[in-house]
Amino acid sequence: MKVSEIKEMANNEIVERLQIEKENLVRLRLNHAVSPLENPNKLKETKATIARLNTILRERELNENQK
């Protein structure tokens, strides 16, 4: 998910997507522990998406506090 796509989303949509991505990461980690994933880069991509979502939420929170 690109930053431009995330910025177009509302805060509640970002929070929902963040929860989904965290659940997905847990599932991927469990599957990877049991048997190697076909594409282990999915773990890295999921973590990066979570980081992007958190970053945009934090930016918006800081902008609200400054106003």
PDB file of N, CA, C and O in Angstrom:
ATOM      1  N   MET A   1       0.851  -1.168   0.000  1.00  0.00           N
ATOM      2  CA  MET A   1       0.000   0.000   0.000  1.00  0.00           C
ATOM      3  C   MET A   1       0.898   1.232   0.000  1.00  0.00           C
ATOM      4  O   MET A   1       1.819   1.348   0.788  1.00  0.00           O
ATOM      5  N   LYS A   2       0.595   2.149  -0.902  1.00  0.00           N
ATOM      6  CA  LYS A   2       1.404   3.344  -1.050  1.00  0.00           C
ATOM      7  C   LYS A   2       0.951   4.435  -0.080  1.00  0.00           C
ATOM      8  O   LYS A   2      -0.193   4.449   0.368  1.00  0.00           O
ATOM      9  N   VAL A   3       1.857   5.354   0.211  1.00  0.00           N
ATOM     10  CA  VAL A   3       1.579   6.449   1.124  1.00  0.00           C
ATOM     11  C   VAL A   3       0.438   7.318   0.576  1.00  0.00           C
ATOM     12  O   VAL A   3      -0.424   7.762   1.331  1.00  0.00           O
ATOM     13  N   SER A   4       0.428   7.540  -0.729  1.00  0.00           N
ATOM     14  CA  SER A   4      -0.624   8.364  -1.326  1.00  0.00           C
ATOM     15  C   SER A   4      -2.002   7.739  -1.117  1.00  0.00           C
ATOM     16  O   SER A   4      -2.983   8.447  -0.885  1.00  0.00           O
ATOM     17  N   GLU A   5      -2.082   6.417  -1.178  1.00  0.00           N
ATOM     18  CA  GLU A   5      -3.346   5.721  -0.937  1.00  0.00           C
ATOM     19  C   GLU A   5      -3.775   5.881   0.518  1.00  0.00           C
ATOM     20  O   GLU A   5      -4.953   6.065   0.808  1.00  0.00           O
ATOM     21  N   ILE A   6      -2.820   5.806   1.420  1.00  0.00           N
ATOM     22  CA  ILE A   6      -3.125   5.917   2.848  1.00  0.00           C
ATOM     23  C   ILE A   6      -3.600   7.320   3.184  1.00  0.00           C
ATOM     24  O   ILE A   6      -4.552   7.505   3.951  1.00  0.00           O
ATOM     25  N   LYS A   7      -2.971   8.328   2.613  1.00  0.00           N
ATOM     26  CA  LYS A   7      -3.339   9.714   2.907  1.00  0.00           C
ATOM     27  C   LYS A   7      -4.756  10.047   2.453  1.00  0.00           C
ATOM     28  O   LYS A   7      -5.382  10.945   3.007  1.00  0.00           O
ATOM     29  N   GLU A   8      -5.264   9.328   1.464  1.00  0.00           N
ATOM     30  CA  GLU A   8      -6.624   9.556   0.984  1.00  0.00           C
ATOM     31  C   GLU A   8      -7.667   8.953   1.918  1.00  0.00           C
ATOM     32  O   GLU A   8      -8.834   9.310   1.850  1.00  0.00           O
ATOM     33  N   MET A   9      -7.253   8.050   2.794  1.00  0.00           N
ATOM     34  CA  MET A   9      -8.174   7.369   3.694  1.00  0.00           C
ATOM     35  C   MET A   9      -8.494   8.229   4.907  1.00  0.00           C
ATOM     36  O   MET A   9      -7.695   9.069   5.322  1.00  0.00           O
ATOM     37  N   ALA A  10      -9.670   7.999   5.492  1.00  0.00           N
ATOM     38  CA  ALA A  10     -10.055   8.671   6.729  1.00  0.00           C
ATOM     39  C   ALA A  10      -9.370   7.965   7.905  1.00  0.00           C
ATOM     40  O   ALA A  10      -8.902   6.822   7.773  1.00  0.00           O
ATOM     41  N   ASN A  11      -9.314   8.651   9.040  1.00  0.00           N
ATOM     42  CA  ASN A  11      -8.636   8.090  10.214  1.00  0.00           C
ATOM     43  C   ASN A  11      -9.219   6.747  10.632  1.00  0.00           C
ATOM     44  O   ASN A  11      -8.478   5.819  10.942  1.00  0.00           O
ATOM     45  N   ASN A  12     -10.558   6.655  10.652  1.00  0.00           N
ATOM     46  CA  ASN A  12     -11.155   5.387  11.094  1.00  0.00           C
ATOM     47  C   ASN A  12     -10.855   4.262  10.109  1.00  0.00           C
ATOM     48  O   ASN A  12     -10.692   3.113  10.512  1.00  0.00           O
ATOM     49  N   GLU A  13     -10.750   4.572   8.817  1.00  0.00           N
ATOM     50  CA  GLU A  13     -10.381   3.564   7.828  1.00  0.00           C
ATOM     51  C   GLU A  13      -8.945   3.093   8.042  1.00  0.00           C
ATOM     52  O   GLU A  13      -8.643   1.903   7.905  1.00  0.00           O
ATOM     53  N   ILE A  14      -8.069   4.027   8.387  1.00  0.00           N
ATOM     54  CA  ILE A  14      -6.665   3.683   8.638  1.00  0.00           C
ATOM     55  C   ILE A  14      -6.558   2.777   9.856  1.00  0.00           C
ATOM     56  O   ILE A  14      -5.820   1.784   9.843  1.00  0.00           O
ATOM     57  N   VAL A  15      -7.312   3.094  10.899  1.00  0.00           N
ATOM     58  CA  VAL A  15      -7.279   2.274  12.118  1.00  0.00           C
ATOM     59  C   VAL A  15      -7.783   0.867  11.816  1.00  0.00           C
ATOM     60  O   VAL A  15      -7.184  -0.123  12.273  1.00  0.00           O
ATOM     61  N   GLU A  16      -8.852   0.753  11.030  1.00  0.00           N
ATOM     62  CA  GLU A  16      -9.374  -0.566  10.651  1.00  0.00           C
ATOM     63  C   GLU A  16      -8.342  -1.340   9.838  1.00  0.00           C
ATOM     64  O   GLU A  16      -8.112  -2.524  10.071  1.00  0.00           O
ATOM     65  N   ARG A  17      -7.735  -0.669   8.875  1.00  0.00           N
ATOM     66  CA  ARG A  17      -6.736  -1.315   8.019  1.00  0.00           C
ATOM     67  C   ARG A  17      -5.523  -1.741   8.841  1.00  0.00           C
ATOM     68  O   ARG A  17      -4.943  -2.806   8.617  1.00  0.00           O
ATOM     69  N   LEU A  18      -5.143  -0.917   9.828  1.00  0.00           N
ATOM     70  CA  LEU A  18      -4.021  -1.232  10.703  1.00  0.00           C
ATOM     71  C   LEU A  18      -4.295  -2.518  11.476  1.00  0.00           C
ATOM     72  O   LEU A  18      -3.422  -3.392  11.580  1.00  0.00           O
ATOM     73  N   GLN A  19      -5.501  -2.660  11.985  1.00  0.00           N
ATOM     74  CA  GLN A  19      -5.878  -3.861  12.723  1.00  0.00           C
ATOM     75  C   GLN A  19      -5.820  -5.090  11.813  1.00  0.00           C
ATOM     76  O   GLN A  19      -5.299  -6.138  12.202  1.00  0.00           O
ATOM     77  N   ILE A  20      -6.312  -4.947  10.592  1.00  0.00           N
ATOM     78  CA  ILE A  20      -6.292  -6.056   9.636  1.00  0.00           C
ATOM     79  C   ILE A  20      -4.856  -6.468   9.315  1.00  0.00           C
ATOM     80  O   ILE A  20      -4.521  -7.655   9.289  1.00  0.00           O
ATOM     81  N   GLU A  21      -3.997  -5.479   9.092  1.00  0.00           N
ATOM     82  CA  GLU A  21      -2.598  -5.773   8.753  1.00  0.00           C
ATOM     83  C   GLU A  21      -1.869  -6.437   9.918  1.00  0.00           C
ATOM     84  O   GLU A  21      -1.051  -7.335   9.712  1.00  0.00           O
ATOM     85  N   LYS A  22      -2.163  -6.015  11.150  1.00  0.00           N
ATOM     86  CA  LYS A  22      -1.527  -6.640  12.313  1.00  0.00           C
ATOM     87  C   LYS A  22      -1.946  -8.099  12.443  1.00  0.00           C
ATOM     88  O   LYS A  22      -1.113  -8.975  12.733  1.00  0.00           O
ATOM     89  N   GLU A  23      -3.232  -8.369  12.225  1.00  0.00           N
ATOM     90  CA  GLU A  23      -3.713  -9.753  12.266  1.00  0.00           C
ATOM     91  C   GLU A  23      -3.063 -10.582  11.157  1.00  0.00           C
ATOM     92  O   GLU A  23      -2.689 -11.740  11.369  1.00  0.00           O
ATOM     93  N   ASN A  24      -2.921  -9.986   9.990  1.00  0.00           N
ATOM     94  CA  ASN A  24      -2.288 -10.651   8.866  1.00  0.00           C
ATOM     95  C   ASN A  24      -0.829 -10.983   9.185  1.00  0.00           C
ATOM     96  O   ASN A  24      -0.341 -12.074   8.861  1.00  0.00           O
ATOM     97  N   LEU A  25      -0.128 -10.068   9.832  1.00  0.00           N
ATOM     98  CA  LEU A  25       1.266 -10.294  10.197  1.00  0.00           C
ATOM     99  C   LEU A  25       1.391 -11.457  11.179  1.00  0.00           C
ATOM    100  O   LEU A  25       2.284 -12.305  11.030  1.00  0.00           O
ATOM    101  N   VAL A  26       0.504 -11.520  12.145  1.00  0.00           N
ATOM    102  CA  VAL A  26       0.534 -12.622  13.108  1.00  0.00           C
ATOM    103  C   VAL A  26       0.325 -13.953  12.394  1.00  0.00           C
ATOM    104  O   VAL A  26       1.042 -14.927  12.645  1.00  0.00           O
ATOM    105  N   ARG A  27      -0.647 -13.977  11.468  1.00  0.00           N
ATOM    106  CA  ARG A  27      -0.913 -15.188  10.705  1.00  0.00           C
ATOM    107  C   ARG A  27       0.296 -15.599   9.866  1.00  0.00           C
ATOM    108  O   ARG A  27       0.658 -16.782   9.815  1.00  0.00           O
ATOM    109  N   LEU A  28       0.909 -14.613   9.217  1.00  0.00           N
ATOM    110  CA  LEU A  28       2.087 -14.908   8.390  1.00  0.00           C
ATOM    111  C   LEU A  28       3.229 -15.462   9.234  1.00  0.00           C
ATOM    112  O   LEU A  28       3.905 -16.415   8.838  1.00  0.00           O
ATOM    113  N   ARG A  29       3.449 -14.864  10.396  1.00  0.00           N
ATOM    114  CA  ARG A  29       4.532 -15.336  11.273  1.00  0.00           C
ATOM    115  C   ARG A  29       4.278 -16.770  11.729  1.00  0.00           C
ATOM    116  O   ARG A  29       5.204 -17.591  11.786  1.00  0.00           O
ATOM    117  N   LEU A  30       3.028 -17.057  12.093  1.00  0.00           N
ATOM    118  CA  LEU A  30       2.687 -18.416  12.524  1.00  0.00           C
ATOM    119  C   LEU A  30       2.905 -19.408  11.388  1.00  0.00           C
ATOM    120  O   LEU A  30       3.507 -20.478  11.593  1.00  0.00           O
ATOM    121  N   ASN A  31       2.417 -19.072  10.217  1.00  0.00           N
ATOM    122  CA  ASN A  31       2.590 -19.962   9.065  1.00  0.00           C
ATOM    123  C   ASN A  31       4.064 -20.154   8.727  1.00  0.00           C
ATOM    124  O   ASN A  31       4.483 -21.254   8.365  1.00  0.00           O
ATOM    125  N   HIS A  32       4.843 -19.099   8.867  1.00  0.00           N
ATOM    126  CA  HIS A  32       6.257 -19.177   8.554  1.00  0.00           C
ATOM    127  C   HIS A  32       7.005 -20.038   9.579  1.00  0.00           C
ATOM    128  O   HIS A  32       7.977 -20.721   9.239  1.00  0.00           O
ATOM    129  N   ALA A  33       6.546 -20.016  10.826  1.00  0.00           N
ATOM    130  CA  ALA A  33       7.181 -20.833  11.860  1.00  0.00           C
ATOM    131  C   ALA A  33       6.906 -22.317  11.623  1.00  0.00           C
ATOM    132  O   ALA A  33       7.762 -23.174  11.876  1.00  0.00           O
ATOM    133  N   VAL A  34       5.720 -22.619  11.132  1.00  0.00           N
ATOM    134  CA  VAL A  34       5.352 -24.014  10.895  1.00  0.00           C
ATOM    135  C   VAL A  34       6.046 -24.548   9.646  1.00  0.00           C
ATOM    136  O   VAL A  34       6.669 -25.609   9.667  1.00  0.00           O
ATOM    137  N   SER A  35       5.916 -23.822   8.566  1.00  0.00           N
ATOM    138  CA  SER A  35       6.586 -24.204   7.325  1.00  0.00           C
ATOM    139  C   SER A  35       6.976 -22.931   6.591  1.00  0.00           C
ATOM    140  O   SER A  35       6.239 -21.948   6.639  1.00  0.00           O
ATOM    141  N   PRO A  36       8.105 -22.927   5.932  1.00  0.00           N
ATOM    142  CA  PRO A  36       8.577 -21.703   5.266  1.00  0.00           C
ATOM    143  C   PRO A  36       7.551 -21.165   4.267  1.00  0.00           C
ATOM    144  O   PRO A  36       6.902 -21.918   3.552  1.00  0.00           O
ATOM    145  N   LEU A  37       7.421 -19.851   4.264  1.00  0.00           N
ATOM    146  CA  LEU A  37       6.507 -19.202   3.331  1.00  0.00           C
ATOM    147  C   LEU A  37       7.063 -19.281   1.917  1.00  0.00           C
ATOM    148  O   LEU A  37       8.275 -19.330   1.718  1.00  0.00           O
ATOM    149  N   GLU A  38       6.162 -19.290   0.964  1.00  0.00           N
ATOM    150  CA  GLU A  38       6.577 -19.298  -0.435  1.00  0.00           C
ATOM    151  C   GLU A  38       7.308 -18.003  -0.773  1.00  0.00           C
ATOM    152  O   GLU A  38       8.286 -17.992  -1.501  1.00  0.00           O
ATOM    153  N   ASN A  39       6.809 -16.899  -0.204  1.00  0.00           N
ATOM    154  CA  ASN A  39       7.424 -15.595  -0.431  1.00  0.00           C
ATOM    155  C   ASN A  39       7.662 -14.922   0.927  1.00  0.00           C
ATOM    156  O   ASN A  39       6.790 -14.218   1.428  1.00  0.00           O
ATOM    157  N   PRO A  40       8.828 -15.118   1.544  1.00  0.00           N
ATOM    158  CA  PRO A  40       9.089 -14.544   2.865  1.00  0.00           C
ATOM    159  C   PRO A  40       9.139 -13.012   2.875  1.00  0.00           C
ATOM    160  O   PRO A  40       9.064 -12.390   3.924  1.00  0.00           O
ATOM    161  N   ASN A  41       9.223 -12.407   1.701  1.00  0.00           N
ATOM    162  CA  ASN A  41       9.210 -10.943   1.652  1.00  0.00           C
ATOM    163  C   ASN A  41       7.853 -10.374   2.047  1.00  0.00           C
ATOM    164  O   ASN A  41       7.745  -9.186   2.332  1.00  0.00           O
ATOM    165  N   LYS A  42       6.813 -11.218   2.074  1.00  0.00           N
ATOM    166  CA  LYS A  42       5.486 -10.768   2.513  1.00  0.00           C
ATOM    167  C   LYS A  42       5.550 -10.267   3.949  1.00  0.00           C
ATOM    168  O   LYS A  42       4.841  -9.329   4.312  1.00  0.00           O
ATOM    169  N   LEU A  43       6.386 -10.886   4.783  1.00  0.00           N
ATOM    170  CA  LEU A  43       6.555 -10.430   6.161  1.00  0.00           C
ATOM    171  C   LEU A  43       7.084  -8.994   6.183  1.00  0.00           C
ATOM    172  O   LEU A  43       6.569  -8.135   6.900  1.00  0.00           O
ATOM    173  N   LYS A  44       8.100  -8.754   5.394  1.00  0.00           N
ATOM    174  CA  LYS A  44       8.716  -7.432   5.322  1.00  0.00           C
ATOM    175  C   LYS A  44       7.721  -6.396   4.793  1.00  0.00           C
ATOM    176  O   LYS A  44       7.617  -5.287   5.326  1.00  0.00           O
ATOM    177  N   GLU A  45       6.987  -6.759   3.749  1.00  0.00           N
ATOM    178  CA  GLU A  45       6.009  -5.846   3.159  1.00  0.00           C
ATOM    179  C   GLU A  45       4.907  -5.495   4.155  1.00  0.00           C
ATOM    180  O   GLU A  45       4.485  -4.335   4.243  1.00  0.00           O
ATOM    181  N   THR A  46       4.449  -6.482   4.905  1.00  0.00           N
ATOM    182  CA  THR A  46       3.383  -6.264   5.877  1.00  0.00           C
ATOM    183  C   THR A  46       3.861  -5.344   7.000  1.00  0.00           C
ATOM    184  O   THR A  46       3.133  -4.431   7.419  1.00  0.00           O
ATOM    185  N   LYS A  47       5.080  -5.571   7.480  1.00  0.00           N
ATOM    186  CA  LYS A  47       5.628  -4.704   8.524  1.00  0.00           C
ATOM    187  C   LYS A  47       5.791  -3.274   8.027  1.00  0.00           C
ATOM    188  O   LYS A  47       5.521  -2.320   8.760  1.00  0.00           O
ATOM    189  N   ALA A  48       6.195  -3.114   6.787  1.00  0.00           N
ATOM    190  CA  ALA A  48       6.355  -1.780   6.212  1.00  0.00           C
ATOM    191  C   ALA A  48       5.002  -1.079   6.080  1.00  0.00           C
ATOM    192  O   ALA A  48       4.889   0.126   6.355  1.00  0.00           O
ATOM    193  N   THR A  49       3.988  -1.814   5.693  1.00  0.00           N
ATOM    194  CA  THR A  49       2.644  -1.241   5.585  1.00  0.00           C
ATOM    195  C   THR A  49       2.142  -0.786   6.946  1.00  0.00           C
ATOM    196  O   THR A  49       1.566   0.300   7.079  1.00  0.00           O
ATOM    197  N   ILE A  50       2.368  -1.595   7.970  1.00  0.00           N
ATOM    198  CA  ILE A  50       1.966  -1.227   9.328  1.00  0.00           C
ATOM    199  C   ILE A  50       2.687   0.046   9.755  1.00  0.00           C
ATOM    200  O   ILE A  50       2.082   0.957  10.330  1.00  0.00           O
ATOM    201  N   ALA A  51       3.961   0.131   9.458  1.00  0.00           N
ATOM    202  CA  ALA A  51       4.740   1.320   9.804  1.00  0.00           C
ATOM    203  C   ALA A  51       4.206   2.555   9.083  1.00  0.00           C
ATOM    204  O   ALA A  51       4.090   3.636   9.678  1.00  0.00           O
ATOM    205  N   ARG A  52       3.860   2.414   7.810  1.00  0.00           N
ATOM    206  CA  ARG A  52       3.311   3.541   7.052  1.00  0.00           C
ATOM    207  C   ARG A  52       1.988   4.016   7.648  1.00  0.00           C
ATOM    208  O   ARG A  52       1.747   5.217   7.786  1.00  0.00           O
ATOM    209  N   LEU A  53       1.125   3.062   7.989  1.00  0.00           N
ATOM    210  CA  LEU A  53      -0.170   3.409   8.577  1.00  0.00           C
ATOM    211  C   LEU A  53       0.017   4.150   9.900  1.00  0.00           C
ATOM    212  O   LEU A  53      -0.628   5.171  10.147  1.00  0.00           O
ATOM    213  N   ASN A  54       0.910   3.635  10.738  1.00  0.00           N
ATOM    214  CA  ASN A  54       1.180   4.293  12.022  1.00  0.00           C
ATOM    215  C   ASN A  54       1.768   5.685  11.831  1.00  0.00           C
ATOM    216  O   ASN A  54       1.434   6.615  12.576  1.00  0.00           O
ATOM    217  N   THR A  55       2.624   5.842  10.850  1.00  0.00           N
ATOM    218  CA  THR A  55       3.253   7.129  10.588  1.00  0.00           C
ATOM    219  C   THR A  55       2.219   8.171  10.174  1.00  0.00           C
ATOM    220  O   THR A  55       2.223   9.296  10.683  1.00  0.00           O
ATOM    221  N   ILE A  56       1.330   7.818   9.276  1.00  0.00           N
ATOM    222  CA  ILE A  56       0.309   8.757   8.816  1.00  0.00           C
ATOM    223  C   ILE A  56      -0.626   9.124   9.965  1.00  0.00           C
ATOM    224  O   ILE A  56      -0.988  10.292  10.134  1.00  0.00           O
ATOM    225  N   LEU A  57      -1.006   8.146  10.790  1.00  0.00           N
ATOM    226  CA  LEU A  57      -1.859   8.441  11.944  1.00  0.00           C
ATOM    227  C   LEU A  57      -1.164   9.408  12.894  1.00  0.00           C
ATOM    228  O   LEU A  57      -1.780  10.349  13.401  1.00  0.00           O
ATOM    229  N   ARG A  58       0.099   9.185  13.135  1.00  0.00           N
ATOM    230  CA  ARG A  58       0.859  10.048  14.047  1.00  0.00           C
ATOM    231  C   ARG A  58       0.988  11.460  13.470  1.00  0.00           C
ATOM    232  O   ARG A  58       0.864  12.442  14.202  1.00  0.00           O
ATOM    233  N   GLU A  59       1.239  11.575  12.168  1.00  0.00           N
ATOM    234  CA  GLU A  59       1.324  12.894  11.531  1.00  0.00           C
ATOM    235  C   GLU A  59       0.022  13.661  11.706  1.00  0.00           C
ATOM    236  O   GLU A  59       0.023  14.848  12.037  1.00  0.00           O
ATOM    237  N   ARG A  60      -1.088  12.981  11.486  1.00  0.00           N
ATOM    238  CA  ARG A  60      -2.395  13.633  11.631  1.00  0.00           C
ATOM    239  C   ARG A  60      -2.651  14.040  13.066  1.00  0.00           C
ATOM    240  O   ARG A  60      -3.195  15.117  13.330  1.00  0.00           O
ATOM    241  N   GLU A  61      -2.238  13.196  14.010  1.00  0.00           N
ATOM    242  CA  GLU A  61      -2.410  13.497  15.430  1.00  0.00           C
ATOM    243  C   GLU A  61      -1.598  14.754  15.805  1.00  0.00           C
ATOM    244  O   GLU A  61      -2.097  15.639  16.497  1.00  0.00           O
ATOM    245  N   LEU A  62      -0.381  14.847  15.328  1.00  0.00           N
ATOM    246  CA  LEU A  62       0.459  16.003  15.611  1.00  0.00           C
ATOM    247  C   LEU A  62      -0.085  17.273  14.967  1.00  0.00           C
ATOM    248  O   LEU A  62      -0.048  18.352  15.569  1.00  0.00           O
ATOM    249  N   ASN A  63      -0.635  17.151  13.765  1.00  0.00           N
ATOM    250  CA  ASN A  63      -1.221  18.307  13.089  1.00  0.00           C
ATOM    251  C   ASN A  63      -2.456  18.805  13.846  1.00  0.00           C
ATOM    252  O   ASN A  63      -2.682  20.014  13.915  1.00  0.00           O
ATOM    253  N   GLU A  64      -3.240  17.899  14.386  1.00  0.00           N
ATOM    254  CA  GLU A  64      -4.423  18.287  15.177  1.00  0.00           C
ATOM    255  C   GLU A  64      -4.005  19.018  16.446  1.00  0.00           C
ATOM    256  O   GLU A  64      -4.652  19.976  16.854  1.00  0.00           O
ATOM    257  N   ASN A  65      -2.938  18.557  17.079  1.00  0.00           N
ATOM    258  CA  ASN A  65      -2.475  19.188  18.321  1.00  0.00           C
ATOM    259  C   ASN A  65      -1.892  20.568  18.083  1.00  0.00           C
ATOM    260  O   ASN A  65      -1.936  21.425  18.956  1.00  0.00           O
ATOM    261  N   GLN A  66      -1.323  20.802  16.903  1.00  0.00           N
ATOM    262  CA  GLN A  66      -0.728  22.098  16.609  1.00  0.00           C
ATOM    263  C   GLN A  66      -1.778  23.161  16.323  1.00  0.00           C
ATOM    264  O   GLN A  66      -1.544  24.330  16.516  1.00  0.00           O
ATOM    265  N   LYS A  67      -2.941  22.733  15.868  1.00  0.00           N
ATOM    266  CA  LYS A  67      -3.994  23.694  15.499  1.00  0.00           C
ATOM    267  C   LYS A  67      -4.713  24.228  16.686  1.00  0.00           C
ATOM    268  O   LYS A  67      -4.689  24.042  17.760  1.00  0.00           O
TER     269      LYS A  67
END
